[in-house]
Protein backbone atom coordinates (compact mmCIF):
# COMPACT_ATOMS: atom_id res chain seq x y z
CA UNK A 1 0.00 0.00 0.00
CA UNK A 2 1.38 3.42 -0.94
CA UNK A 3 0.66 6.51 1.15
CA UNK A 4 0.72 10.18 0.26
CA UNK A 5 3.22 11.45 2.82
CA UNK A 6 2.62 15.05 1.79
CA UNK A 7 -0.77 14.95 3.49
CA UNK A 8 0.61 13.75 6.86
CA UNK A 9 1.26 16.70 9.16
CA UNK A 10 1.52 14.86 12.48
CA UNK A 11 2.42 11.37 13.71
CA UNK A 12 0.80 10.26 16.95
CA UNK A 13 1.78 7.18 18.92
CA UNK A 14 0.61 5.25 21.93
CA UNK A 15 3.40 3.97 24.19
CA UNK A 16 2.55 0.77 26.10
CA UNK A 17 2.22 -2.06 23.61
CA UNK A 18 3.74 0.06 20.81
CA UNK A 19 7.07 1.41 22.07
CA UNK A 20 7.13 -1.21 24.84
CA UNK A 21 6.11 -4.84 25.00
CA UNK A 22 3.13 -3.81 27.10
CA UNK A 23 4.50 -5.46 30.25
CA UNK A 24 4.49 -3.72 33.59
CA UNK A 25 7.72 -4.40 35.44
CA UNK A 26 8.41 -3.54 39.08
CA UNK A 27 11.56 -3.96 41.14
CA UNK A 28 11.54 -5.12 44.77
CA UNK A 29 11.06 -1.54 46.02
CA UNK A 30 8.06 -0.86 43.76
CA UNK A 31 9.85 1.17 41.10
CA UNK A 32 8.21 0.77 37.70
CA UNK A 33 10.43 -0.17 34.76
CA UNK A 34 9.83 -0.08 31.00
CA UNK A 35 12.02 -1.37 28.19
CA UNK A 36 12.23 0.81 25.10
CA UNK A 37 13.79 -0.27 21.82
CA UNK A 38 16.25 2.25 20.38
CA UNK A 39 15.02 1.39 16.88
CA UNK A 40 11.91 3.45 17.63
CA UNK A 41 14.14 6.48 18.26
CA UNK A 42 15.06 6.43 14.60
CA UNK A 43 11.37 6.71 13.72
CA UNK A 44 11.30 9.99 15.62
CA UNK A 45 14.51 11.15 13.90
CA UNK A 46 12.96 10.43 10.49
CA UNK A 47 9.78 12.33 11.33
CA UNK A 48 11.76 15.34 12.51
CA UNK A 49 14.07 15.22 9.48
CA UNK A 50 11.01 15.49 7.24
CA UNK A 51 9.48 18.22 9.48
CA UNK A 52 6.67 16.03 10.81
CA UNK A 53 6.00 16.58 14.52
CA UNK A 54 5.49 13.59 16.80
CA UNK A 55 2.97 13.35 19.62
CA UNK A 56 2.63 10.74 22.32
CA UNK A 57 -0.87 10.16 23.66
CA UNK A 58 -0.89 7.51 26.38
CA UNK A 59 -3.19 6.36 29.12
CA UNK A 60 -0.31 5.80 31.51
CA UNK A 61 1.18 8.62 33.55
CA UNK A 62 4.79 7.87 34.43
CA UNK A 63 8.04 9.75 34.75
CA UNK A 64 9.64 7.08 32.56
CA UNK A 65 7.63 8.14 29.52
CA UNK A 66 8.24 11.83 30.25
CA UNK A 67 12.00 11.21 30.37
CA UNK A 68 11.92 9.22 27.13
CA UNK A 69 9.90 11.96 25.42
CA UNK A 70 12.34 14.63 26.60
CA UNK A 71 15.36 12.63 25.47
CA UNK A 72 13.91 12.20 21.96
CA UNK A 73 12.60 15.78 21.70
CA UNK A 74 9.03 14.59 21.24
CA UNK A 75 6.98 17.60 20.19
CA UNK A 76 3.84 16.85 22.23
CA UNK A 77 3.25 14.57 25.22
CA UNK A 78 -0.16 13.85 26.66
CA UNK A 79 -0.12 11.27 29.46
CA UNK A 80 -2.84 9.96 31.73
CA UNK A 81 -5.33 10.33 28.87
CA UNK A 82 -8.61 8.41 28.85
CA UNK A 83 -10.05 9.89 25.62
CA UNK A 84 -7.30 9.88 23.01
CA UNK A 85 -9.57 11.00 20.18
CA UNK A 86 -10.57 14.14 22.10
CA UNK A 87 -6.92 15.07 22.77
CA UNK A 88 -6.02 14.44 19.12
CA UNK A 89 -8.90 16.66 17.99
CA UNK A 90 -7.73 19.45 20.29
CA UNK A 91 -4.16 19.12 19.01
CA UNK A 92 -5.34 19.14 15.40
CA UNK A 93 -7.31 22.30 16.10
CA UNK A 94 -4.23 23.91 17.65
CA UNK A 95 -2.11 22.93 14.63
CA UNK A 96 -4.85 23.85 12.15
CA UNK A 97 -4.92 20.37 10.61
CA UNK A 98 -7.57 17.66 10.30
CA UNK A 99 -7.62 14.14 11.70
CA UNK A 100 -7.14 12.95 8.12
CA UNK A 101 -3.70 14.58 8.21
CA UNK A 102 -2.45 12.46 11.10
CA UNK A 103 -0.94 9.00 11.24
CA UNK A 104 -1.57 7.11 14.47
CA UNK A 105 -0.26 3.79 15.78
CA UNK A 106 -1.94 2.05 18.67
CA UNK A 107 -2.51 -1.45 19.93
CA UNK A 108 -5.60 -1.82 22.09
CA UNK A 109 -9.19 -0.80 22.73
CA UNK A 110 -8.26 2.62 24.17
CA UNK A 111 -6.82 3.48 20.75
CA UNK A 112 -9.81 2.26 18.70
CA UNK A 113 -11.68 5.54 18.14
CA UNK A 114 -8.54 7.48 17.19
CA UNK A 115 -7.36 4.69 14.87
CA UNK A 116 -10.75 4.77 13.11
CA UNK A 117 -10.50 8.58 12.70
CA UNK A 118 -6.86 8.96 11.64
CA UNK A 119 -5.82 9.47 8.03
CA UNK A 120 -3.40 6.55 8.35
CA UNK A 121 -3.63 4.00 11.15
CA UNK A 122 -1.28 1.26 12.24
CA UNK A 123 -0.73 -1.39 14.85
CA UNK A 124 2.14 -3.59 16.00
CA UNK A 125 1.98 -7.33 15.30
CA UNK A 126 0.85 -8.11 18.85
CA UNK A 127 -2.09 -5.67 18.88
CA UNK A 128 -5.52 -7.04 19.79
CA UNK A 129 -7.57 -8.64 17.02
CA UNK A 130 -10.14 -5.84 17.16
CA UNK A 131 -7.40 -3.34 16.38
CA UNK A 132 -5.60 -5.27 13.64
CA UNK A 133 -8.89 -5.60 11.77
CA UNK A 134 -9.34 -1.83 11.40
CA UNK A 135 -5.84 -0.47 10.69
CA UNK A 136 -4.18 0.43 7.39
CA UNK A 137 -0.74 -0.84 8.42
CA UNK A 138 -0.18 -4.09 10.30
CA UNK A 139 3.43 -4.04 11.40
CA UNK A 140 5.54 -7.19 11.28
CA UNK A 141 7.29 -6.09 14.46
CA UNK A 142 5.76 -6.41 17.87
CA UNK A 143 5.41 -3.58 20.34
CA UNK A 144 8.77 -3.00 22.00
CA UNK A 145 10.64 -4.45 19.01
CA UNK A 146 10.70 -1.41 16.71
CA UNK A 147 7.06 -1.28 15.59
CA UNK A 148 6.96 2.53 15.72
CA UNK A 149 10.00 2.80 13.43
CA UNK A 150 8.46 0.27 11.03
CA UNK A 151 5.22 2.27 10.97
CA UNK A 152 7.07 5.51 10.18
CA UNK A 153 9.16 3.86 7.47
CA UNK A 154 6.03 2.42 5.83
CA UNK A 155 4.37 5.83 5.85
CA UNK A 156 7.42 7.54 4.37
CA UNK A 157 8.17 4.82 1.83
CA UNK A 158 11.43 3.34 0.58
CA UNK A 159 12.31 6.21 -1.76
CA UNK A 160 12.08 8.80 0.97
CA UNK A 161 14.06 6.65 3.39
CA UNK A 162 16.76 6.23 0.72
CA UNK A 163 16.76 10.01 0.28
CA UNK A 164 17.45 10.37 4.00
CA UNK A 165 20.37 7.92 3.92
CA UNK A 166 21.95 9.77 1.00
CA UNK A 167 22.32 12.80 3.26
CA UNK A 168 24.50 10.90 5.73
PDB file of C-alpha atoms in Angstrom:
ATOM      1  CA  UNK A   1       0.000   0.000   0.000  1.00  0.00           C
ATOM      2  CA  UNK A   2       1.379   3.419  -0.939  1.00  0.00           C
ATOM      3  CA  UNK A   3       0.661   6.506   1.153  1.00  0.00           C
ATOM      4  CA  UNK A   4       0.716  10.183   0.263  1.00  0.00           C
ATOM      5  CA  UNK A   5       3.223  11.448   2.824  1.00  0.00           C
ATOM      6  CA  UNK A   6       2.617  15.053   1.792  1.00  0.00           C
ATOM      7  CA  UNK A   7      -0.774  14.946   3.486  1.00  0.00           C
ATOM      8  CA  UNK A   8       0.608  13.746   6.857  1.00  0.00           C
ATOM      9  CA  UNK A   9       1.262  16.702   9.157  1.00  0.00           C
ATOM     10  CA  UNK A  10       1.524  14.857  12.484  1.00  0.00           C
ATOM     11  CA  UNK A  11       2.423  11.368  13.707  1.00  0.00           C
ATOM     12  CA  UNK A  12       0.800  10.255  16.949  1.00  0.00           C
ATOM     13  CA  UNK A  13       1.780   7.178  18.923  1.00  0.00           C
ATOM     14  CA  UNK A  14       0.612   5.247  21.927  1.00  0.00           C
ATOM     15  CA  UNK A  15       3.398   3.967  24.193  1.00  0.00           C
ATOM     16  CA  UNK A  16       2.549   0.768  26.096  1.00  0.00           C
ATOM     17  CA  UNK A  17       2.216  -2.057  23.606  1.00  0.00           C
ATOM     18  CA  UNK A  18       3.735   0.059  20.808  1.00  0.00           C
ATOM     19  CA  UNK A  19       7.072   1.411  22.072  1.00  0.00           C
ATOM     20  CA  UNK A  20       7.134  -1.210  24.840  1.00  0.00           C
ATOM     21  CA  UNK A  21       6.112  -4.842  25.002  1.00  0.00           C
ATOM     22  CA  UNK A  22       3.130  -3.810  27.104  1.00  0.00           C
ATOM     23  CA  UNK A  23       4.499  -5.456  30.248  1.00  0.00           C
ATOM     24  CA  UNK A  24       4.485  -3.724  33.588  1.00  0.00           C
ATOM     25  CA  UNK A  25       7.719  -4.398  35.440  1.00  0.00           C
ATOM     26  CA  UNK A  26       8.410  -3.543  39.078  1.00  0.00           C
ATOM     27  CA  UNK A  27      11.556  -3.955  41.135  1.00  0.00           C
ATOM     28  CA  UNK A  28      11.540  -5.116  44.766  1.00  0.00           C
ATOM     29  CA  UNK A  29      11.060  -1.539  46.023  1.00  0.00           C
ATOM     30  CA  UNK A  30       8.060  -0.855  43.761  1.00  0.00           C
ATOM     31  CA  UNK A  31       9.854   1.173  41.096  1.00  0.00           C
ATOM     32  CA  UNK A  32       8.213   0.771  37.697  1.00  0.00           C
ATOM     33  CA  UNK A  33      10.427  -0.172  34.758  1.00  0.00           C
ATOM     34  CA  UNK A  34       9.834  -0.079  31.001  1.00  0.00           C
ATOM     35  CA  UNK A  35      12.021  -1.368  28.194  1.00  0.00           C
ATOM     36  CA  UNK A  36      12.227   0.814  25.101  1.00  0.00           C
ATOM     37  CA  UNK A  37      13.787  -0.273  21.817  1.00  0.00           C
ATOM     38  CA  UNK A  38      16.247   2.250  20.385  1.00  0.00           C
ATOM     39  CA  UNK A  39      15.019   1.395  16.875  1.00  0.00           C
ATOM     40  CA  UNK A  40      11.914   3.455  17.628  1.00  0.00           C
ATOM     41  CA  UNK A  41      14.140   6.480  18.258  1.00  0.00           C
ATOM     42  CA  UNK A  42      15.064   6.428  14.597  1.00  0.00           C
ATOM     43  CA  UNK A  43      11.370   6.705  13.715  1.00  0.00           C
ATOM     44  CA  UNK A  44      11.298   9.994  15.623  1.00  0.00           C
ATOM     45  CA  UNK A  45      14.510  11.151  13.900  1.00  0.00           C
ATOM     46  CA  UNK A  46      12.955  10.425  10.495  1.00  0.00           C
ATOM     47  CA  UNK A  47       9.781  12.333  11.333  1.00  0.00           C
ATOM     48  CA  UNK A  48      11.758  15.341  12.515  1.00  0.00           C
ATOM     49  CA  UNK A  49      14.066  15.218   9.484  1.00  0.00           C
ATOM     50  CA  UNK A  50      11.005  15.493   7.238  1.00  0.00           C
ATOM     51  CA  UNK A  51       9.477  18.219   9.481  1.00  0.00           C
ATOM     52  CA  UNK A  52       6.671  16.030  10.813  1.00  0.00           C
ATOM     53  CA  UNK A  53       5.996  16.584  14.519  1.00  0.00           C
ATOM     54  CA  UNK A  54       5.493  13.587  16.801  1.00  0.00           C
ATOM     55  CA  UNK A  55       2.969  13.354  19.620  1.00  0.00           C
ATOM     56  CA  UNK A  56       2.630  10.741  22.324  1.00  0.00           C
ATOM     57  CA  UNK A  57      -0.868  10.160  23.665  1.00  0.00           C
ATOM     58  CA  UNK A  58      -0.892   7.510  26.381  1.00  0.00           C
ATOM     59  CA  UNK A  59      -3.190   6.365  29.119  1.00  0.00           C
ATOM     60  CA  UNK A  60      -0.307   5.795  31.513  1.00  0.00           C
ATOM     61  CA  UNK A  61       1.183   8.618  33.548  1.00  0.00           C
ATOM     62  CA  UNK A  62       4.787   7.865  34.433  1.00  0.00           C
ATOM     63  CA  UNK A  63       8.039   9.747  34.750  1.00  0.00           C
ATOM     64  CA  UNK A  64       9.639   7.078  32.557  1.00  0.00           C
ATOM     65  CA  UNK A  65       7.629   8.142  29.516  1.00  0.00           C
ATOM     66  CA  UNK A  66       8.243  11.832  30.253  1.00  0.00           C
ATOM     67  CA  UNK A  67      11.998  11.208  30.372  1.00  0.00           C
ATOM     68  CA  UNK A  68      11.919   9.217  27.126  1.00  0.00           C
ATOM     69  CA  UNK A  69       9.898  11.956  25.417  1.00  0.00           C
ATOM     70  CA  UNK A  70      12.339  14.626  26.596  1.00  0.00           C
ATOM     71  CA  UNK A  71      15.362  12.630  25.468  1.00  0.00           C
ATOM     72  CA  UNK A  72      13.909  12.202  21.962  1.00  0.00           C
ATOM     73  CA  UNK A  73      12.605  15.777  21.699  1.00  0.00           C
ATOM     74  CA  UNK A  74       9.031  14.593  21.243  1.00  0.00           C
ATOM     75  CA  UNK A  75       6.975  17.598  20.187  1.00  0.00           C
ATOM     76  CA  UNK A  76       3.840  16.853  22.233  1.00  0.00           C
ATOM     77  CA  UNK A  77       3.245  14.569  25.218  1.00  0.00           C
ATOM     78  CA  UNK A  78      -0.165  13.851  26.665  1.00  0.00           C
ATOM     79  CA  UNK A  79      -0.124  11.274  29.457  1.00  0.00           C
ATOM     80  CA  UNK A  80      -2.844   9.965  31.728  1.00  0.00           C
ATOM     81  CA  UNK A  81      -5.328  10.325  28.869  1.00  0.00           C
ATOM     82  CA  UNK A  82      -8.612   8.413  28.854  1.00  0.00           C
ATOM     83  CA  UNK A  83     -10.050   9.894  25.622  1.00  0.00           C
ATOM     84  CA  UNK A  84      -7.299   9.884  23.011  1.00  0.00           C
ATOM     85  CA  UNK A  85      -9.570  11.004  20.182  1.00  0.00           C
ATOM     86  CA  UNK A  86     -10.566  14.136  22.104  1.00  0.00           C
ATOM     87  CA  UNK A  87      -6.921  15.065  22.771  1.00  0.00           C
ATOM     88  CA  UNK A  88      -6.020  14.439  19.117  1.00  0.00           C
ATOM     89  CA  UNK A  89      -8.901  16.664  17.986  1.00  0.00           C
ATOM     90  CA  UNK A  90      -7.726  19.453  20.290  1.00  0.00           C
ATOM     91  CA  UNK A  91      -4.157  19.120  19.014  1.00  0.00           C
ATOM     92  CA  UNK A  92      -5.345  19.135  15.404  1.00  0.00           C
ATOM     93  CA  UNK A  93      -7.315  22.304  16.100  1.00  0.00           C
ATOM     94  CA  UNK A  94      -4.226  23.915  17.652  1.00  0.00           C
ATOM     95  CA  UNK A  95      -2.109  22.931  14.625  1.00  0.00           C
ATOM     96  CA  UNK A  96      -4.849  23.852  12.148  1.00  0.00           C
ATOM     97  CA  UNK A  97      -4.920  20.372  10.606  1.00  0.00           C
ATOM     98  CA  UNK A  98      -7.567  17.662  10.297  1.00  0.00           C
ATOM     99  CA  UNK A  99      -7.619  14.144  11.698  1.00  0.00           C
ATOM    100  CA  UNK A 100      -7.139  12.949   8.118  1.00  0.00           C
ATOM    101  CA  UNK A 101      -3.698  14.584   8.212  1.00  0.00           C
ATOM    102  CA  UNK A 102      -2.451  12.460  11.097  1.00  0.00           C
ATOM    103  CA  UNK A 103      -0.935   8.999  11.237  1.00  0.00           C
ATOM    104  CA  UNK A 104      -1.570   7.110  14.472  1.00  0.00           C
ATOM    105  CA  UNK A 105      -0.256   3.795  15.778  1.00  0.00           C
ATOM    106  CA  UNK A 106      -1.943   2.049  18.675  1.00  0.00           C
ATOM    107  CA  UNK A 107      -2.505  -1.454  19.932  1.00  0.00           C
ATOM    108  CA  UNK A 108      -5.598  -1.819  22.089  1.00  0.00           C
ATOM    109  CA  UNK A 109      -9.192  -0.800  22.727  1.00  0.00           C
ATOM    110  CA  UNK A 110      -8.262   2.616  24.172  1.00  0.00           C
ATOM    111  CA  UNK A 111      -6.825   3.477  20.746  1.00  0.00           C
ATOM    112  CA  UNK A 112      -9.808   2.262  18.696  1.00  0.00           C
ATOM    113  CA  UNK A 113     -11.676   5.542  18.138  1.00  0.00           C
ATOM    114  CA  UNK A 114      -8.543   7.476  17.187  1.00  0.00           C
ATOM    115  CA  UNK A 115      -7.360   4.689  14.874  1.00  0.00           C
ATOM    116  CA  UNK A 116     -10.746   4.774  13.110  1.00  0.00           C
ATOM    117  CA  UNK A 117     -10.499   8.578  12.704  1.00  0.00           C
ATOM    118  CA  UNK A 118      -6.857   8.955  11.642  1.00  0.00           C
ATOM    119  CA  UNK A 119      -5.822   9.471   8.033  1.00  0.00           C
ATOM    120  CA  UNK A 120      -3.398   6.549   8.346  1.00  0.00           C
ATOM    121  CA  UNK A 121      -3.632   4.002  11.148  1.00  0.00           C
ATOM    122  CA  UNK A 122      -1.284   1.264  12.238  1.00  0.00           C
ATOM    123  CA  UNK A 123      -0.729  -1.394  14.850  1.00  0.00           C
ATOM    124  CA  UNK A 124       2.136  -3.595  16.004  1.00  0.00           C
ATOM    125  CA  UNK A 125       1.985  -7.326  15.295  1.00  0.00           C
ATOM    126  CA  UNK A 126       0.852  -8.113  18.848  1.00  0.00           C
ATOM    127  CA  UNK A 127      -2.091  -5.674  18.880  1.00  0.00           C
ATOM    128  CA  UNK A 128      -5.518  -7.039  19.791  1.00  0.00           C
ATOM    129  CA  UNK A 129      -7.568  -8.643  17.018  1.00  0.00           C
ATOM    130  CA  UNK A 130     -10.143  -5.844  17.157  1.00  0.00           C
ATOM    131  CA  UNK A 131      -7.401  -3.338  16.380  1.00  0.00           C
ATOM    132  CA  UNK A 132      -5.596  -5.271  13.639  1.00  0.00           C
ATOM    133  CA  UNK A 133      -8.895  -5.604  11.769  1.00  0.00           C
ATOM    134  CA  UNK A 134      -9.343  -1.826  11.397  1.00  0.00           C
ATOM    135  CA  UNK A 135      -5.841  -0.467  10.690  1.00  0.00           C
ATOM    136  CA  UNK A 136      -4.180   0.425   7.391  1.00  0.00           C
ATOM    137  CA  UNK A 137      -0.736  -0.841   8.418  1.00  0.00           C
ATOM    138  CA  UNK A 138      -0.183  -4.089  10.302  1.00  0.00           C
ATOM    139  CA  UNK A 139       3.434  -4.043  11.404  1.00  0.00           C
ATOM    140  CA  UNK A 140       5.536  -7.186  11.281  1.00  0.00           C
ATOM    141  CA  UNK A 141       7.292  -6.094  14.455  1.00  0.00           C
ATOM    142  CA  UNK A 142       5.762  -6.414  17.872  1.00  0.00           C
ATOM    143  CA  UNK A 143       5.415  -3.582  20.344  1.00  0.00           C
ATOM    144  CA  UNK A 144       8.775  -2.996  22.001  1.00  0.00           C
ATOM    145  CA  UNK A 145      10.637  -4.446  19.012  1.00  0.00           C
ATOM    146  CA  UNK A 146      10.699  -1.410  16.705  1.00  0.00           C
ATOM    147  CA  UNK A 147       7.056  -1.283  15.585  1.00  0.00           C
ATOM    148  CA  UNK A 148       6.959   2.530  15.719  1.00  0.00           C
ATOM    149  CA  UNK A 149       9.999   2.803  13.427  1.00  0.00           C
ATOM    150  CA  UNK A 150       8.463   0.269  11.026  1.00  0.00           C
ATOM    151  CA  UNK A 151       5.220   2.271  10.974  1.00  0.00           C
ATOM    152  CA  UNK A 152       7.065   5.513  10.183  1.00  0.00           C
ATOM    153  CA  UNK A 153       9.161   3.860   7.475  1.00  0.00           C
ATOM    154  CA  UNK A 154       6.031   2.417   5.833  1.00  0.00           C
ATOM    155  CA  UNK A 155       4.373   5.830   5.847  1.00  0.00           C
ATOM    156  CA  UNK A 156       7.419   7.536   4.367  1.00  0.00           C
ATOM    157  CA  UNK A 157       8.167   4.817   1.833  1.00  0.00           C
ATOM    158  CA  UNK A 158      11.429   3.345   0.575  1.00  0.00           C
ATOM    159  CA  UNK A 159      12.307   6.207  -1.763  1.00  0.00           C
ATOM    160  CA  UNK A 160      12.078   8.804   0.966  1.00  0.00           C
ATOM    161  CA  UNK A 161      14.059   6.646   3.395  1.00  0.00           C
ATOM    162  CA  UNK A 162      16.758   6.227   0.717  1.00  0.00           C
ATOM    163  CA  UNK A 163      16.764  10.007   0.280  1.00  0.00           C
ATOM    164  CA  UNK A 164      17.452  10.367   4.003  1.00  0.00           C
ATOM    165  CA  UNK A 165      20.367   7.919   3.922  1.00  0.00           C
ATOM    166  CA  UNK A 166      21.950   9.770   0.996  1.00  0.00           C
ATOM    167  CA  UNK A 167      22.316  12.797   3.260  1.00  0.00           C
ATOM    168  CA  UNK A 168      24.502  10.896   5.729  1.00  0.00           C
TER     169      UNK A 168
END
